[in-house]
PDB file of C-alpha atoms and ligand atoms in Angstrom:
ATOM      1  CA  MET A  44      -0.139  -0.018  -0.142  1.00 58.00           C
ATOM      2  CA  ALA A  45       1.316   3.639  -0.701  1.00 87.00           C
ATOM      3  CA  ILE A  46       2.568   5.766   2.099  1.00 93.00           C
ATOM      4  CA  GLU A  47       0.001   8.268   2.530  1.00 92.00           C
ATOM      5  CA  LYS A  48       0.387   9.708   5.984  1.00 96.00           C
ATOM      6  CA  VAL A  49       2.894  12.028   7.477  1.00 97.00           C
ATOM      7  CA  VAL A  50       3.713  13.097  11.154  1.00 98.00           C
ATOM      8  CA  VAL A  51       5.131  16.883  11.788  1.00 98.00           C
ATOM      9  CA  PRO A  52       6.259  17.238  15.196  1.00 98.00           C
ATOM     10  CA  VAL A  53       6.602  20.767  16.166  1.00 97.00           C
ATOM     11  CA  ALA A  54       5.745  20.403  20.195  1.00 96.00           C
ATOM     12  CA  GLY A  55       9.729  21.297  20.737  1.00 95.00           C
ATOM     13  CA  LEU A  56      10.095  24.698  23.154  1.00 93.00           C
ATOM     14  CA  GLY A  57      12.658  26.377  20.446  1.00 94.00           C
ATOM     15  CA  THR A  58      14.697  27.938  23.296  1.00 95.00           C
ATOM     16  CA  ARG A  59      17.855  28.384  21.428  1.00 96.00           C
ATOM     17  CA  LEU A  60      15.765  30.825  19.444  1.00 97.00           C
ATOM     18  CA  LEU A  61      14.465  32.918  22.733  1.00 96.00           C
ATOM     19  CA  PRO A  62      13.307  35.411  22.607  1.00 96.00           C
ATOM     20  CA  ALA A  63      11.938  35.262  19.187  1.00 95.00           C
ATOM     21  CA  THR A  64       9.950  31.826  20.635  1.00 94.00           C
ATOM     22  CA  LYS A  65       8.591  32.906  23.643  1.00 93.00           C
ATOM     23  CA  SER A  66       5.131  33.244  22.267  1.00 92.00           C
ATOM     24  CA  GLN A  67       5.257  32.027  18.832  1.00 93.00           C
ATOM     25  CA  PRO A  68       6.412  28.619  17.579  1.00 96.00           C
ATOM     26  CA  LYS A  69      10.095  28.382  15.796  1.00 96.00           C
ATOM     27  CA  GLU A  70       8.136  26.732  12.938  1.00 97.00           C
ATOM     28  CA  MET A  71       6.482  29.772  12.242  1.00 97.00           C
ATOM     29  CA  LEU A  72       9.198  32.250  11.980  1.00 97.00           C
ATOM     30  CA  PRO A  73       9.781  33.281   8.395  1.00 97.00           C
ATOM     31  CA  VAL A  74      12.360  32.120   6.231  1.00 97.00           C
ATOM     32  CA  GLY A  75      12.233  34.601   3.299  1.00 95.00           C
ATOM     33  CA  ARG A  76       8.267  34.911   2.132  1.00 93.00           C
ATOM     34  CA  LYS A  77       7.017  31.830   4.540  1.00 94.00           C
ATOM     35  CA  PRO A  78       7.207  30.546   7.411  1.00 96.00           C
ATOM     36  CA  VAL A  79       9.365  27.438   8.177  1.00 97.00           C
ATOM     37  CA  VAL A  80       6.601  24.835   8.317  1.00 96.00           C
ATOM     38  CA  GLN A  81       5.063  25.776   5.337  1.00 94.00           C
ATOM     39  CA  TYR A  82       8.116  24.534   3.152  1.00 95.00           C
ATOM     40  CA  VAL A  83       7.415  21.197   5.040  1.00 96.00           C
ATOM     41  CA  VAL A  84       4.319  20.809   4.028  1.00 95.00           C
ATOM     42  CA  GLU A  85       5.060  22.255   0.217  1.00 92.00           C
ATOM     43  CA  GLU A  86       7.919  19.691  -0.058  1.00 92.00           C
ATOM     44  CA  LEU A  87       5.439  16.859   1.074  1.00 93.00           C
ATOM     45  CA  VAL A  88       2.619  17.386  -1.152  1.00 92.00           C
ATOM     46  CA  SER A  89       4.739  18.069  -3.970  1.00 88.00           C
ATOM     47  CA  GLN A  90       5.984  14.352  -3.255  1.00 89.00           C
ATOM     48  CA  GLY A  91       2.662  13.218  -3.087  1.00 89.00           C
ATOM     49  CA  LEU A  92       2.069  13.275   0.549  1.00 93.00           C
ATOM     50  CA  LYS A  93      -1.640  14.431   1.695  1.00 92.00           C
ATOM     51  CA  LYS A  94      -2.524  13.518   4.988  1.00 96.00           C
ATOM     52  CA  PHE A  95      -0.901  15.394   7.765  1.00 97.00           C
ATOM     53  CA  LEU A  96      -0.745  15.074  11.675  1.00 98.00           C
ATOM     54  CA  PHE A  97       1.018  17.779  13.843  1.00 98.00           C
ATOM     55  CA  VAL A  98       2.223  16.962  16.773  1.00 97.00           C
ATOM     56  CA  THR A  99       1.599  20.192  18.846  1.00 96.00           C
ATOM     57  CA  GLY A 100       2.198  22.097  22.569  1.00 92.00           C
ATOM     58  CA  LYS A 101       1.975  24.853  24.133  1.00 87.00           C
ATOM     59  CA  ASN A 102       1.970  28.472  22.039  1.00 87.00           C
ATOM     60  CA  LYS A 103       1.439  26.706  18.767  1.00 91.00           C
ATOM     61  CA  ARG A 104      -2.396  27.535  17.376  1.00 91.00           C
ATOM     62  CA  SER A 105      -0.918  29.861  14.853  1.00 94.00           C
ATOM     63  CA  ILE A 106       0.508  26.739  13.401  1.00 95.00           C
ATOM     64  CA  GLU A 107      -3.077  25.994  13.278  1.00 94.00           C
ATOM     65  CA  ASP A 108      -4.617  28.947  11.975  1.00 92.00           C
ATOM     66  CA  HIS A 109      -1.968  28.940   9.144  1.00 93.00           C
ATOM     67  CA  PHE A 110      -3.318  25.921   7.832  1.00 91.00           C
ATOM     68  CA  ASP A 111      -6.852  26.581   8.396  1.00 86.00           C
ATOM     69  CA  LYS A 112      -9.251  27.200   5.055  1.00 81.00           C
ATOM     70  CA  ASP A 113      -9.722  31.111   5.455  1.00 80.00           C
ATOM     71  CA  PRO A 114     -12.792  31.727   2.931  1.00 80.00           C
ATOM     72  CA  GLU A 115     -12.837  35.661   3.098  1.00 84.00           C
ATOM     73  CA  LEU A 116      -8.888  36.135   2.363  1.00 83.00           C
ATOM     74  CA  LEU A 117      -9.265  33.411  -0.294  1.00 81.00           C
ATOM     75  CA  GLU A 118     -12.377  35.360  -1.704  1.00 84.00           C
ATOM     76  CA  ARG A 119     -10.396  38.724  -1.458  1.00 86.00           C
ATOM     77  CA  LEU A 120      -7.232  37.335  -2.770  1.00 82.00           C
ATOM     78  CA  ARG A 121      -9.380  35.976  -5.788  1.00 82.00           C
ATOM     79  CA  ALA A 122     -11.132  39.600  -6.258  1.00 85.00           C
ATOM     80  CA  GLU A 123      -7.744  41.244  -6.563  1.00 83.00           C
ATOM     81  CA  GLY A 124      -6.913  38.797  -9.272  1.00 81.00           C
ATOM     82  CA  ARG A 125      -3.723  37.927  -6.873  1.00 80.00           C
ATOM     83  CA  ASP A 126      -3.530  34.151  -8.048  1.00 75.00           C
ATOM     84  CA  GLU A 127       0.144  33.340  -7.303  1.00 75.00           C
ATOM     85  CA  LEU A 128      -1.153  33.668  -3.387  1.00 74.00           C
ATOM     86  CA  LEU A 129      -4.015  31.561  -4.261  1.00 71.00           C
ATOM     87  CA  ASP A 130      -2.393  28.696  -5.399  1.00 70.00           C
ATOM     88  CA  GLU A 131      -0.073  28.947  -2.296  1.00 71.00           C
ATOM     89  CA  MET A 132      -3.119  28.746   0.114  1.00 69.00           C
ATOM     90  CA  ASP A 133      -5.345  26.479  -1.108  1.00 70.00           C
ATOM     91  CA  TYR A 134      -4.614  23.335   0.527  1.00 73.00           C
ATOM     92  CA  GLU A 135      -8.143  21.621   0.430  1.00 69.00           C
ATOM     93  CA  ARG A 136      -8.139  22.231  -3.320  1.00 69.00           C
ATOM     94  CA  GLU A 137      -5.173  19.813  -3.351  1.00 77.00           C
ATOM     95  CA  GLY A 138      -7.116  17.407  -1.286  1.00 86.00           C
ATOM     96  CA  VAL A 139      -4.371  17.940   1.629  1.00 91.00           C
ATOM     97  CA  THR A 140      -5.923  17.529   5.004  1.00 93.00           C
ATOM     98  CA  PHE A 141      -4.516  18.408   8.618  1.00 95.00           C
ATOM     99  CA  PHE A 142      -4.953  16.797  11.891  1.00 96.00           C
ATOM    100  CA  TYR A 143      -3.586  18.008  14.958  1.00 97.00           C
ATOM    101  CA  VAL A 144      -2.564  15.858  18.485  1.00 96.00           C
ATOM    102  CA  ARG A 145      -0.906  17.149  21.415  1.00 95.00           C
ATOM    103  CA  GLN A 146       2.283  16.109  22.965  1.00 95.00           C
ATOM    104  CA  ARG A 147       1.790  15.300  26.624  1.00 89.00           C
ATOM    105  CA  LEU A 148       4.469  16.526  28.996  1.00 88.00           C
ATOM    106  CA  ASN A 149       6.638  14.599  30.514  1.00 84.00           C
ATOM    107  CA  PRO A 150       7.064  14.565  34.586  1.00 83.00           C
ATOM    108  CA  MET A 151       9.094  17.619  34.548  1.00 82.00           C
ATOM    109  CA  GLY A 152       5.964  19.305  32.732  1.00 82.00           C
ATOM    110  CA  VAL A 153       8.058  19.913  29.177  1.00 84.00           C
ATOM    111  CA  PRO A 154       7.554  18.406  25.917  1.00 87.00           C
ATOM    112  CA  GLY A 155      10.272  15.782  26.710  1.00 89.00           C
ATOM    113  CA  GLY A 156      12.079  14.651  23.061  1.00 95.00           C
ATOM    114  CA  LEU A 157      11.244  13.981  19.344  1.00 96.00           C
ATOM    115  CA  GLY A 158      10.498  10.453  20.811  1.00 97.00           C
ATOM    116  CA  ALA A 159       7.564  11.317  22.592  1.00 96.00           C
ATOM    117  CA  ALA A 160       6.375  13.615  19.937  1.00 97.00           C
ATOM    118  CA  VAL A 161       6.337  10.185  17.419  1.00 98.00           C
ATOM    119  CA  ALA A 162       4.804   8.002  20.085  1.00 97.00           C
ATOM    120  CA  ALA A 163       1.809  10.433  20.237  1.00 97.00           C
ATOM    121  CA  ALA A 164       0.833   9.767  16.419  1.00 97.00           C
ATOM    122  CA  GLU A 165       0.408   6.358  17.225  1.00 97.00           C
ATOM    123  CA  ASP A 166      -3.421   6.485  16.603  1.00 96.00           C
ATOM    124  CA  PHE A 167      -3.201   8.279  13.906  1.00 97.00           C
ATOM    125  CA  VAL A 168      -0.957   6.159  12.382  1.00 96.00           C
ATOM    126  CA  GLY A 169      -2.839   2.381  12.737  1.00 94.00           C
ATOM    127  CA  GLU A 170      -0.994  -0.115  10.999  1.00 95.00           C
ATOM    128  CA  GLU A 171       0.411   1.783   8.147  1.00 95.00           C
ATOM    129  CA  ASP A 172       3.837   3.053   7.198  1.00 97.00           C
ATOM    130  CA  PHE A 173       4.330   6.721   7.569  1.00 98.00           C
ATOM    131  CA  VAL A 174       6.582   9.439   7.139  1.00 98.00           C
ATOM    132  CA  VAL A 175       8.189  11.720   9.771  1.00 98.00           C
ATOM    133  CA  ALA A 176       9.493  15.249   8.888  1.00 98.00           C
ATOM    134  CA  LEU A 177      10.620  17.817  11.613  1.00 98.00           C
ATOM    135  CA  GLY A 178       8.552  21.096  11.547  1.00 97.00           C
ATOM    136  CA  ASP A 179      11.702  23.117  11.711  1.00 97.00           C
ATOM    137  CA  THR A 180      13.987  21.824   8.656  1.00 97.00           C
ATOM    138  CA  ILE A 181      13.620  22.619   5.334  1.00 96.00           C
ATOM    139  CA  ILE A 182      14.862  20.488   2.612  1.00 94.00           C
ATOM    140  CA  THR A 183      15.497  22.265  -0.608  1.00 91.00           C
ATOM    141  CA  GLY A 184      16.339  20.842  -4.136  1.00 84.00           C
ATOM    142  CA  GLY A 185      14.127  18.257  -4.321  1.00 62.00           C
ATOM    143  CA  ASP A 186      12.267  17.458  -7.494  1.00 64.00           C
ATOM    144  CA  TYR A 187       9.955  14.603  -8.829  1.00 56.00           C
ATOM    145  CA  SER A 188      12.658  12.602  -7.580  1.00 66.00           C
ATOM    146  CA  GLY A 189      13.287  14.476  -4.334  1.00 90.00           C
ATOM    147  CA  LEU A 190      14.348  12.825  -1.140  1.00 95.00           C
ATOM    148  CA  ILE A 191      10.936  11.702   0.410  1.00 95.00           C
ATOM    149  CA  ARG A 192      10.115   9.872  -3.110  1.00 93.00           C
ATOM    150  CA  ARG A 193      13.673   8.248  -3.073  1.00 95.00           C
ATOM    151  CA  MET A 194      12.931   7.211   0.597  1.00 96.00           C
ATOM    152  CA  VAL A 195       9.921   5.718  -0.012  1.00 96.00           C
ATOM    153  CA  ALA A 196      10.862   4.060  -2.895  1.00 95.00           C
ATOM    154  CA  SER A 197      13.728   2.467  -0.863  1.00 96.00           C
ATOM    155  CA  HIS A 198      11.455   1.809   2.001  1.00 97.00           C
ATOM    156  CA  MET A 199       9.278  -0.376  -0.298  1.00 95.00           C
ATOM    157  CA  ARG A 200      11.961  -2.343  -1.840  1.00 96.00           C
ATOM    158  CA  ASN A 201      13.946  -3.082   1.065  1.00 96.00           C
ATOM    159  CA  ARG A 202      11.106  -3.390   3.506  1.00 96.00           C
ATOM    160  CA  PRO A 203      13.318  -2.009   6.570  1.00 97.00           C
ATOM    161  CA  ALA A 204      11.625  -0.964  10.228  1.00 98.00           C
ATOM    162  CA  ALA A 205      12.989   2.706   9.210  1.00 98.00           C
ATOM    163  CA  THR A 206      14.291   4.619   6.862  1.00 98.00           C
ATOM    164  CA  VAL A 207      16.203   7.455   7.714  1.00 98.00           C
ATOM    165  CA  ALA A 208      17.760  10.542   5.666  1.00 98.00           C
ATOM    166  CA  VAL A 209      21.237  11.297   6.052  1.00 97.00           C
ATOM    167  CA  VAL A 210      23.553  14.062   5.083  1.00 96.00           C
ATOM    168  CA  GLU A 211      27.324  14.350   5.426  1.00 95.00           C
ATOM    169  CA  VAL A 212      28.315  16.782   7.960  1.00 94.00           C
ATOM    170  CA  PRO A 213      31.871  18.760   8.778  1.00 93.00           C
ATOM    171  CA  GLU A 214      33.630  16.988  11.324  1.00 92.00           C
ATOM    172  CA  ASP A 215      33.197  19.959  13.689  1.00 90.00           C
ATOM    173  CA  GLU A 216      29.258  19.854  13.635  1.00 91.00           C
ATOM    174  CA  VAL A 217      28.558  15.617  14.309  1.00 93.00           C
ATOM    175  CA  SER A 218      28.054  16.491  18.008  1.00 93.00           C
ATOM    176  CA  LYS A 219      24.715  18.551  17.028  1.00 91.00           C
ATOM    177  CA  TYR A 220      23.202  15.682  15.322  1.00 93.00           C
ATOM    178  CA  GLY A 221      21.924  12.060  15.626  1.00 95.00           C
ATOM    179  CA  VAL A 222      25.114  10.336  13.715  1.00 96.00           C
ATOM    180  CA  VAL A 223      24.821   7.192  11.690  1.00 97.00           C
ATOM    181  CA  LYS A 224      27.032   4.052  11.935  1.00 96.00           C
ATOM    182  CA  PRO A 225      27.001   2.380   8.132  1.00 95.00           C
ATOM    183  CA  LYS A 226      27.117  -1.489   8.527  1.00 94.00           C
ATOM    184  CA  LYS A 227      29.408  -1.641   5.110  1.00 89.00           C
ATOM    185  CA  ARG A 228      30.151   1.455   2.717  1.00 85.00           C
ATOM    186  CA  ALA A 229      28.266   4.248   2.643  1.00 79.00           C
ATOM    187  CA  GLY A 230      26.632   4.479  -0.708  1.00 89.00           C
ATOM    188  CA  SER A 231      23.559   6.911  -1.758  1.00 92.00           C
ATOM    189  CA  GLU A 232      21.215   4.053  -0.334  1.00 96.00           C
ATOM    190  CA  PHE A 233      22.618   1.717   2.730  1.00 96.00           C
ATOM    191  CA  GLU A 234      21.908  -0.109   6.017  1.00 97.00           C
ATOM    192  CA  ALA A 235      22.662   1.164   9.306  1.00 97.00           C
ATOM    193  CA  GLU A 236      24.662  -0.793  11.867  1.00 97.00           C
ATOM    194  CA  ASP A 237      23.767   1.826  14.930  1.00 96.00           C
ATOM    195  CA  LEU A 238      22.614   5.555  15.629  1.00 97.00           C
ATOM    196  CA  VAL A 239      24.241   7.694  18.226  1.00 96.00           C
ATOM    197  CA  GLU A 240      22.567  10.860  19.062  1.00 94.00           C
ATOM    198  CA  LYS A 241      24.649  13.773  19.963  1.00 94.00           C
ATOM    199  CA  PRO A 242      27.935  11.994  20.008  1.00 94.00           C
ATOM    200  CA  PRO A 243      30.893  13.892  21.935  1.00 91.00           C
ATOM    201  CA  SER A 244      33.392  15.276  19.572  1.00 81.00           C
ATOM    202  CA  GLY A 245      35.879  12.560  18.217  1.00 87.00           C
ATOM    203  CA  GLU A 246      33.073   9.783  19.143  1.00 90.00           C
ATOM    204  CA  ALA A 247      31.268   9.684  15.957  1.00 92.00           C
ATOM    205  CA  PRO A 248      30.638   6.672  14.430  1.00 93.00           C
ATOM    206  CA  SER A 249      30.720   8.492  11.001  1.00 94.00           C
ATOM    207  CA  ARG A 250      30.265  12.294   9.649  1.00 95.00           C
ATOM    208  CA  LEU A 251      26.656  10.847   8.639  1.00 96.00           C
ATOM    209  CA  ALA A 252      24.038  12.884  10.061  1.00 97.00           C
ATOM    210  CA  ILE A 253      20.317  12.107  10.193  1.00 97.00           C
ATOM    211  CA  ALA A 254      18.550  14.967   8.084  1.00 96.00           C
ATOM    212  CA  ALA A 255      15.123  15.386   9.823  1.00 96.00           C
ATOM    213  CA  ARG A 256      13.047  13.199   7.546  1.00 97.00           C
ATOM    214  CA  TYR A 257      12.089   9.581   8.521  1.00 98.00           C
ATOM    215  CA  VAL A 258       9.788   6.731   6.992  1.00 98.00           C
ATOM    216  CA  PHE A 259       8.488   4.387   9.776  1.00 98.00           C
ATOM    217  CA  SER A 260       6.675   0.969  10.100  1.00 97.00           C
ATOM    218  CA  PRO A 261       4.342   1.095  13.173  1.00 97.00           C
ATOM    219  CA  VAL A 262       6.954  -1.059  15.069  1.00 97.00           C
ATOM    220  CA  ILE A 263       8.618   2.479  15.941  1.00 98.00           C
ATOM    221  CA  PHE A 264       5.913   2.729  18.817  1.00 98.00           C
ATOM    222  CA  ASP A 265       7.389  -0.651  20.327  1.00 97.00           C
ATOM    223  CA  ALA A 266      10.634   0.628  20.127  1.00 97.00           C
ATOM    224  CA  ILE A 267       9.921   3.731  21.582  1.00 97.00           C
ATOM    225  CA  ARG A 268       8.079   2.257  24.488  1.00 96.00           C
ATOM    226  CA  ARG A 269      11.259   0.176  25.179  1.00 95.00           C
ATOM    227  CA  THR A 270      13.678   3.172  24.711  1.00 95.00           C
ATOM    228  CA  ALA A 271      14.908   5.354  27.941  1.00 91.00           C
ATOM    229  CA  PRO A 272      15.587   8.721  28.062  1.00 90.00           C
ATOM    230  CA  GLY A 273      18.708   9.552  26.905  1.00 90.00           C
ATOM    231  CA  VAL A 274      20.547  12.649  25.982  1.00 88.00           C
ATOM    232  CA  GLY A 275      19.403  16.011  28.007  1.00 86.00           C
ATOM    233  CA  GLY A 276      16.958  13.606  29.709  1.00 87.00           C
ATOM    234  CA  GLU A 277      14.768  13.653  26.784  1.00 91.00           C
ATOM    235  CA  LEU A 278      13.286  10.409  24.947  1.00 94.00           C
ATOM    236  CA  GLN A 279      15.261  10.689  21.693  1.00 95.00           C
ATOM    237  CA  LEU A 280      14.031   9.171  18.258  1.00 97.00           C
ATOM    238  CA  THR A 281      17.601   8.505  17.344  1.00 97.00           C
ATOM    239  CA  ASP A 282      17.859   5.678  20.446  1.00 97.00           C
ATOM    240  CA  ALA A 283      14.538   4.001  19.570  1.00 97.00           C
ATOM    241  CA  ILE A 284      15.656   3.596  15.742  1.00 98.00           C
ATOM    242  CA  ALA A 285      19.087   2.374  17.538  1.00 97.00           C
ATOM    243  CA  ASN A 286      16.784   0.080  19.458  1.00 97.00           C
ATOM    244  CA  LEU A 287      15.072  -1.341  16.306  1.00 98.00           C
ATOM    245  CA  ILE A 288      18.238  -2.353  15.115  1.00 97.00           C
ATOM    246  CA  LYS A 289      18.453  -4.512  18.674  1.00 97.00           C
ATOM    247  CA  MET A 290      15.117  -5.710  18.499  1.00 96.00           C
ATOM    248  CA  GLY A 291      16.471  -7.393  15.335  1.00 97.00           C
ATOM    249  CA  HIS A 292      14.824  -5.079  12.867  1.00 97.00           C
ATOM    250  CA  LYS A 293      16.911  -3.635   9.488  1.00 97.00           C
ATOM    251  CA  VAL A 294      17.324   0.247   9.337  1.00 98.00           C
ATOM    252  CA  MET A 295      17.890   1.649   5.890  1.00 98.00           C
ATOM    253  CA  CYS A 296      19.657   5.340   5.378  1.00 98.00           C
ATOM    254  CA  VAL A 297      19.167   7.478   2.029  1.00 97.00           C
ATOM    255  CA  LYS A 298      21.714  10.017   1.373  1.00 96.00           C
ATOM    256  CA  LEU A 299      20.571  13.608   0.309  1.00 96.00           C
ATOM    257  CA  LYS A 300      22.128  14.514  -3.078  1.00 93.00           C
ATOM    258  CA  PRO A 301      24.512  17.055  -3.575  1.00 91.00           C
ATOM    259  CA  ASP A 302      22.103  19.493  -4.652  1.00 91.00           C
ATOM    260  CA  GLU A 303      19.691  18.931  -1.795  1.00 94.00           C
ATOM    261  CA  ARG A 304      20.392  20.966   1.122  1.00 93.00           C
ATOM    262  CA  ARG A 305      19.320  20.588   4.572  1.00 95.00           C
ATOM    263  CA  TYR A 306      17.934  23.985   6.833  1.00 95.00           C
ATOM    264  CA  ASP A 307      17.768  23.125  10.277  1.00 92.00           C
ATOM    265  CA  ILE A 308      16.732  26.618  11.495  1.00 94.00           C
ATOM    266  CA  GLY A 309      16.675  25.575  15.140  1.00 93.00           C
ATOM    267  CA  ASN A 310      19.805  27.746  15.946  1.00 94.00           C
ATOM    268  CA  PRO A 311      20.083  31.392  15.419  1.00 96.00           C
ATOM    269  CA  GLU A 312      23.371  30.685  12.988  1.00 95.00           C
ATOM    270  CA  SER A 313      21.529  28.531  10.826  1.00 94.00           C
ATOM    271  CA  TYR A 314      18.309  30.588  11.063  1.00 97.00           C
ATOM    272  CA  PHE A 315      20.235  33.604   9.700  1.00 97.00           C
ATOM    273  CA  LYS A 316      22.119  31.765   7.088  1.00 96.00           C
ATOM    274  CA  ALA A 317      18.781  30.012   6.000  1.00 96.00           C
ATOM    275  CA  PHE A 318      17.009  33.682   5.731  1.00 97.00           C
ATOM    276  CA  VAL A 319      20.101  34.992   3.769  1.00 97.00           C
ATOM    277  CA  ASP A 320      20.009  32.063   1.189  1.00 96.00           C
ATOM    278  CA  PHE A 321      16.362  32.052   0.816  1.00 96.00           C
ATOM    279  CA  ALA A 322      16.336  36.212   0.444  1.00 97.00           C
ATOM    280  CA  LEU A 323      18.989  35.857  -2.203  1.00 97.00           C
ATOM    281  CA  ALA A 324      17.097  33.660  -4.200  1.00 95.00           C
ATOM    282  CA  ASP A 325      13.706  35.491  -4.111  1.00 95.00           C
ATOM    283  CA  GLN A 326      12.907  35.872  -7.880  1.00 93.00           C
ATOM    284  CA  GLN A 327      11.454  39.292  -7.257  1.00 94.00           C
ATOM    285  CA  TYR A 328      14.241  40.604  -4.843  1.00 96.00           C
ATOM    286  CA  GLY A 329      16.710  38.469  -4.767  1.00 97.00           C
ATOM    287  CA  TYR A 330      18.813  40.655  -7.317  1.00 97.00           C
ATOM    288  CA  ILE A 331      18.773  43.839  -5.207  1.00 97.00           C
ATOM    289  CA  ILE A 332      19.344  41.626  -2.082  1.00 97.00           C
ATOM    290  CA  ARG A 333      22.526  40.405  -3.508  1.00 97.00           C
ATOM    291  CA  GLN A 334      23.619  44.152  -4.181  1.00 97.00           C
ATOM    292  CA  TYR A 335      22.698  45.210  -0.565  1.00 96.00           C
ATOM    293  CA  LEU A 336      25.019  42.920   0.678  1.00 96.00           C
ATOM    294  CA  GLN A 337      28.158  42.894  -1.499  1.00 95.00           C
ATOM    295  CA  ARG A 338      27.588  47.243  -0.895  1.00 95.00           C
ATOM    296  CA  LYS A 339      27.132  45.722   3.500  1.00 94.00           C
ATOM    297  CA  LEU A 340      30.304  43.769   2.782  1.00 93.00           C
ATOM    298  CA  ARG A 341      32.653  46.156   0.936  1.00 92.00           C
ATOM    299  CA  GLU A 342      32.012  48.324   4.443  1.00 87.00           C
ATOM    300  CA  VAL A 343      33.074  46.088   6.852  1.00 74.00           C
TER     301      VAL A 343
HETATM  302  P1  UTP B 670      14.317  20.814  18.531  1.00 70.21           P
HETATM  303  O1  UTP B 670      15.293  19.321  19.175  1.00 70.21           O
HETATM  304  O2  UTP B 670      15.648  21.163  17.505  1.00 70.21           O
HETATM  305  O3  UTP B 670      14.011  21.283  19.084  1.00 70.21           O
HETATM  306  O4  UTP B 670      13.682  19.483  17.752  1.00 70.21           O
HETATM  307  P2  UTP B 670      13.484  22.104  20.233  1.00 70.21           P
HETATM  308  O5  UTP B 670      13.417  21.280  21.466  1.00 70.21           O
HETATM  309  O6  UTP B 670      12.213  22.949  19.762  1.00 70.21           O
HETATM  310  O7  UTP B 670      14.423  23.091  20.548  1.00 70.21           O
HETATM  311  P3  UTP B 670      15.364  23.857  22.035  1.00 70.21           P
HETATM  312  O8  UTP B 670      16.631  22.815  21.857  1.00 70.21           O
HETATM  313  O9  UTP B 670      14.515  23.924  22.946  1.00 70.21           O
HETATM  314  O10 UTP B 670      15.919  24.953  21.104  1.00 70.21           O
HETATM  315  C1  UTP B 670      13.272  19.207  16.494  1.00 70.21           C
HETATM  316  C2  UTP B 670      12.119  19.541  15.966  1.00 70.21           C
HETATM  317  O11 UTP B 670      11.392  18.640  16.673  1.00 70.21           O
HETATM  318  C3  UTP B 670      10.308  19.013  17.469  1.00 70.21           C
HETATM  319  C4  UTP B 670      10.255  20.469  17.632  1.00 70.21           C
HETATM  320  O12 UTP B 670       9.561  21.243  17.606  1.00 70.21           O
HETATM  321  C5  UTP B 670      11.110  20.610  16.056  1.00 70.21           C
HETATM  322  O13 UTP B 670      10.566  20.789  15.194  1.00 70.21           O
HETATM  323  N1  UTP B 670      10.040  18.263  18.815  1.00 70.21           N
HETATM  324  C6  UTP B 670      11.214  18.607  19.847  1.00 70.21           C
HETATM  325  C7  UTP B 670       9.013  18.229  19.413  1.00 70.21           C
HETATM  326  O14 UTP B 670       7.760  17.920  18.680  1.00 70.21           O
HETATM  327  N2  UTP B 670       8.619  17.445  20.775  1.00 70.21           N
HETATM  328  C8  UTP B 670       9.635  17.240  21.818  1.00 70.21           C
HETATM  329  O15 UTP B 670       9.778  17.201  22.593  1.00 70.21           O
HETATM  330  C9  UTP B 670      11.134  18.308  20.942  1.00 70.21           C
END
């Protein structure tokens, strides 16, 4: 059966981007003209996925408002002939549906980790394989044979319990991410022997970082139940995937292509870089921004 459900965790507190995230979700911060989470939804819709579950939490209501149909606004845009915006905002017309569930807080009164966020999707997922896409990470460069399509195809072909997107990162960045230890040579698609969340520098098994997109079979929920809190006291999804391997299941990895890029906007440095790249790529203003930046850089 084709995979049609996507789980988008957006329940994190976004503390690294405070104060911008004090009362608004980091997933709603704009990168260029759109909020981050809109890029995520557009990427997945373009790859044929239509049923979305957002795992939300405190202060995340604006995400629901953003994806709600707004007949008055659509009518106004239609009357003004602004068709390019109409196309971007009418998800219903494309048969896309949005569902929401709240992540339960852990005993410390905080969301408690990505593993816990995915666990909240169990009823929605039922017996089907599904995609997980982090709501704070944009993947660019995807086309008809984009990342998710390749991951789903690989998942269908190899029948593992999980298929994980990975991207090679510089040595000094490995301790920011979940890192994969390949079983053999890491080609464009390979099997994982182990996964480690945020390995201390010098101890990472490779430079292949998990890149915010996953395909799972429902057995991941058993693996999450068997996982104890890990780095930062959080229930780490990476640890649950490592448990899948310990339980005897296969975990596959699909590498981003050289022209595909991951923008994790979770910290100020990566957020600023993402904004600059998207502003420079803007069809209407990119050229002006380029000239502006060149002038600015000559001044410093
Ligand atoms: P991060 O771990 O980068 O986000 O989660 P965070 O916890 O919000 O950030 P900091 O560390 O406080 O700055 C990556 C994605 O997973 C979601 C986040 O909303 C983000 O989209 N997430 C994270 C959850 O849904 N639940 C969690 O418990 C943690």
